[in-house]
Amino acid sequence: MSANSDGGVGCQDALGRLYEYLDGELSEDWTEKVRSHIERCKRCYPYFNFERIFLDHIRSLRLGPETTGRLEKRIRDALEGA
Ligand SMILES: [Zn+2]
């Protein structure tokens, strides 16, 4: 096993699985890894928190899959460009 001081995943691994995590599509193992990273990482936490609130909100609006998909893409692009 390679040495990893915090025993978890890095920011890239965690952020790269952001949407799968929020959609509940990750394996139990990865869900736990990503969650523990978010809890400890001040850089990633705002992203996940924002995404979660955003996704909850647009889903609660029941805009339909097409509009929701467009909004998700826009916010995804914005985050990736940040
Ligand atoms: Zn991080």
Coordinates of N, CA and C and ligand atoms in Angstrom, one line a residue:
M1 N 0.8 -1.2 0.0 CA 0.0 0.0 0.0 C 0.9 1.3 0.0
S2 N 0.5 2.2 -0.8 CA 1.3 3.5 -0.8 C 0.9 4.3 0.4
A3 N 1.8 5.1 0.9 CA 1.6 5.9 2.0 C 0.8 7.1 1.7
N4 N -0.3 7.3 2.4 CA -1.1 8.5 2.2 C -1.5 9.0 3.6
S5 N -1.0 10.1 3.9 CA -1.0 10.6 5.3 C -2.4 10.6 5.9
D6 N -3.4 10.9 5.1 CA -4.8 11.0 5.7 C -5.6 9.7 5.4
G7 N -4.9 8.8 4.7 CA -5.6 7.5 4.4 C -6.8 7.6 3.5
G8 N -7.0 8.7 2.8 CA -8.2 8.9 2.0 C -7.8 9.3 0.6
V9 N -8.8 9.8 -0.1 CA -8.6 10.2 -1.5 C -8.2 11.7 -1.6
G10 N -7.6 12.0 -2.7 CA -7.2 13.4 -2.9 C -8.4 14.2 -3.5
C11 N -8.1 15.5 -3.6 CA -9.1 16.5 -4.1 C -9.6 16.1 -5.5
Q12 N -8.7 15.7 -6.3 CA -9.1 15.4 -7.7 C -10.0 14.2 -7.7
D13 N -9.7 13.1 -6.9 CA -10.5 12.0 -6.9 C -11.9 12.3 -6.3
A14 N -11.9 13.1 -5.3 CA -13.2 13.5 -4.6 C -14.1 14.3 -5.5
L15 N -13.5 15.4 -6.1 CA -14.2 16.3 -7.0 C -14.6 15.6 -8.3
G16 N -13.8 14.7 -8.7 CA -14.1 13.9 -10.0 C -15.3 13.0 -9.8
R17 N -15.7 12.7 -8.6 CA -16.8 11.9 -8.3 C -18.0 12.7 -7.7
L18 N -17.9 14.0 -7.8 CA -18.9 14.8 -7.2 C -20.4 14.4 -7.6
Y19 N -20.6 14.3 -8.8 CA -22.0 14.1 -9.3 C -22.4 12.7 -9.0
E20 N -21.5 11.7 -9.1 CA -21.9 10.4 -8.8 C -22.2 10.2 -7.3
Y21 N -21.4 11.0 -6.5 CA -21.6 11.0 -5.1 C -23.0 11.5 -4.7
L22 N -23.3 12.7 -5.3 CA -24.6 13.4 -5.1 C -25.8 12.6 -5.6
D23 N -25.5 11.8 -6.7 CA -26.6 11.0 -7.2 C -26.7 9.7 -6.6
G24 N -25.8 9.4 -5.6 CA -25.8 8.1 -4.9 C -25.4 6.9 -5.8
E25 N -24.6 7.2 -6.8 CA -24.2 6.2 -7.8 C -22.9 5.5 -7.4
L26 N -22.2 6.0 -6.4 CA -20.9 5.4 -6.0 C -21.1 4.2 -5.2
S27 N -20.1 3.3 -5.2 CA -20.1 2.2 -4.4 C -20.0 2.6 -2.9
E28 N -20.3 1.8 -2.0 CA -20.3 2.1 -0.6 C -18.9 2.6 -0.2
D29 N -17.9 1.9 -0.7 CA -16.5 2.2 -0.4 C -16.2 3.6 -0.8
W30 N -16.5 4.0 -2.1 CA -16.2 5.3 -2.6 C -17.0 6.4 -1.9
T31 N -18.3 6.1 -1.6 CA -19.1 7.1 -0.9 C -18.5 7.5 0.4
E32 N -18.0 6.5 1.1 CA -17.3 6.7 2.4 C -16.0 7.5 2.2
K33 N -15.2 7.2 1.2 CA -14.0 7.9 0.9 C -14.3 9.3 0.6
V34 N -15.2 9.6 -0.3 CA -15.5 10.9 -0.7 C -16.1 11.7 0.4
R35 N -17.0 11.1 1.2 CA -17.6 11.8 2.3 C -16.5 12.2 3.3
S36 N -15.6 11.3 3.7 CA -14.6 11.6 4.7 C -13.7 12.7 4.1
H37 N -13.4 12.7 2.8 CA -12.6 13.8 2.3 C -13.3 15.1 2.4
I38 N -14.5 15.2 2.1 CA -15.3 16.5 2.1 C -15.3 17.0 3.6
E39 N -15.4 16.1 4.5 CA -15.5 16.5 5.9 C -14.2 17.2 6.4
R40 N -13.1 16.7 5.7 CA -11.8 17.2 6.2 C -11.2 18.3 5.3
C41 N -11.7 18.4 4.1 CA -11.0 19.3 3.2 C -11.8 20.6 3.0
K42 N -11.1 21.7 3.4 CA -11.8 23.0 3.4 C -11.9 23.5 1.9
R43 N -11.0 23.0 1.1 CA -11.1 23.4 -0.3 C -12.3 22.8 -1.1
C44 N -12.5 21.5 -0.8 CA -13.6 20.8 -1.5 C -15.0 21.0 -0.9
Y45 N -15.0 21.2 0.4 CA -16.3 21.3 1.1 C -17.3 22.3 0.4
P46 N -16.8 23.5 0.1 CA -17.8 24.5 -0.4 C -18.4 24.0 -1.8
Y47 N -17.6 23.3 -2.6 CA -18.1 22.8 -3.8 C -19.2 21.8 -3.6
F48 N -18.9 20.9 -2.7 CA -19.9 19.8 -2.5 C -21.2 20.4 -1.9
N49 N -21.0 21.3 -1.0 CA -22.1 21.9 -0.3 C -23.0 22.7 -1.3
F50 N -22.3 23.5 -2.1 CA -23.0 24.3 -3.1 C -23.8 23.4 -4.1
E51 N -23.1 22.3 -4.6 CA -23.7 21.4 -5.5 C -24.9 20.7 -4.9
R52 N -24.8 20.3 -3.7 CA -25.9 19.6 -3.0 C -27.1 20.5 -2.9
I53 N -26.9 21.7 -2.5 CA -28.0 22.7 -2.3 C -28.6 23.0 -3.7
F54 N -27.7 23.2 -4.6 CA -28.2 23.5 -6.0 C -29.0 22.4 -6.6
L55 N -28.5 21.2 -6.5 CA -29.2 20.0 -7.1 C -30.6 19.8 -6.4
D56 N -30.5 19.9 -5.0 CA -31.8 19.7 -4.3 C -32.8 20.8 -4.7
H57 N -32.3 22.0 -4.9 CA -33.2 23.1 -5.3 C -33.8 22.9 -6.7
I58 N -33.0 22.6 -7.7 CA -33.5 22.5 -9.0 C -34.4 21.3 -9.1
R59 N -34.1 20.2 -8.4 CA -35.0 19.1 -8.4 C -36.3 19.4 -7.8
S60 N -36.3 20.2 -6.7 CA -37.5 20.5 -6.0 C -38.4 21.4 -6.9
L61 N -37.8 22.0 -7.9 CA -38.6 22.9 -8.8 C -39.4 22.0 -9.8
R62 N -39.0 20.8 -10.0 CA -39.6 19.9 -10.9 C -39.7 20.6 -12.3
L63 N -38.5 21.0 -12.8 CA -38.5 21.7 -14.1 C -38.5 20.7 -15.3
G64 N -38.4 19.4 -15.0 CA -38.3 18.5 -16.2 C -36.8 18.2 -16.5
P65 N -36.6 17.0 -17.0 CA -35.2 16.6 -17.1 C -34.4 17.4 -18.1
E66 N -35.0 18.0 -19.1 CA -34.3 18.8 -20.1 C -33.7 20.1 -19.4
T67 N -34.6 20.8 -18.8 CA -34.1 22.0 -18.1 C -33.1 21.7 -17.0
T68 N -33.4 20.7 -16.2 CA -32.5 20.3 -15.1 C -31.2 20.0 -15.7
G69 N -31.2 19.2 -16.8 CA -29.9 18.8 -17.4 C -29.1 20.0 -17.9
R70 N -29.8 21.0 -18.5 CA -29.1 22.2 -19.0 C -28.5 23.0 -17.8
L71 N -29.3 23.1 -16.7 CA -28.8 23.9 -15.6 C -27.6 23.1 -15.0
E72 N -27.7 21.8 -14.9 CA -26.6 21.1 -14.3 C -25.3 21.2 -15.2
K73 N -25.5 21.2 -16.5 CA -24.3 21.4 -17.3 C -23.7 22.8 -17.2
R74 N -24.6 23.8 -17.1 CA -24.0 25.1 -16.9 C -23.2 25.3 -15.6
I75 N -23.8 24.7 -14.5 CA -23.1 24.9 -13.3 C -21.8 24.0 -13.3
R76 N -21.8 22.9 -13.9 CA -20.7 22.0 -14.1 C -19.6 22.8 -14.8
D77 N -19.9 23.4 -15.9 CA -19.0 24.1 -16.7 C -18.4 25.3 -15.9
A78 N -19.2 25.9 -15.2 CA -18.8 27.1 -14.4 C -17.8 26.6 -13.3
L79 N -18.1 25.5 -12.7 CA -17.2 25.0 -11.7 C -15.9 24.5 -12.3
E80 N -15.9 23.9 -13.4 CA -14.7 23.4 -14.0 C -13.8 24.6 -14.5
G81 N -14.5 25.7 -14.9 CA -13.7 26.8 -15.3 C -13.2 27.7 -14.2
A82 N -13.6 27.4 -13.0 CA -13.2 28.2 -11.8 C -11.8 27.9 -11.4
Ligands
ZN1 ZN -10.1 18.3 -1.2

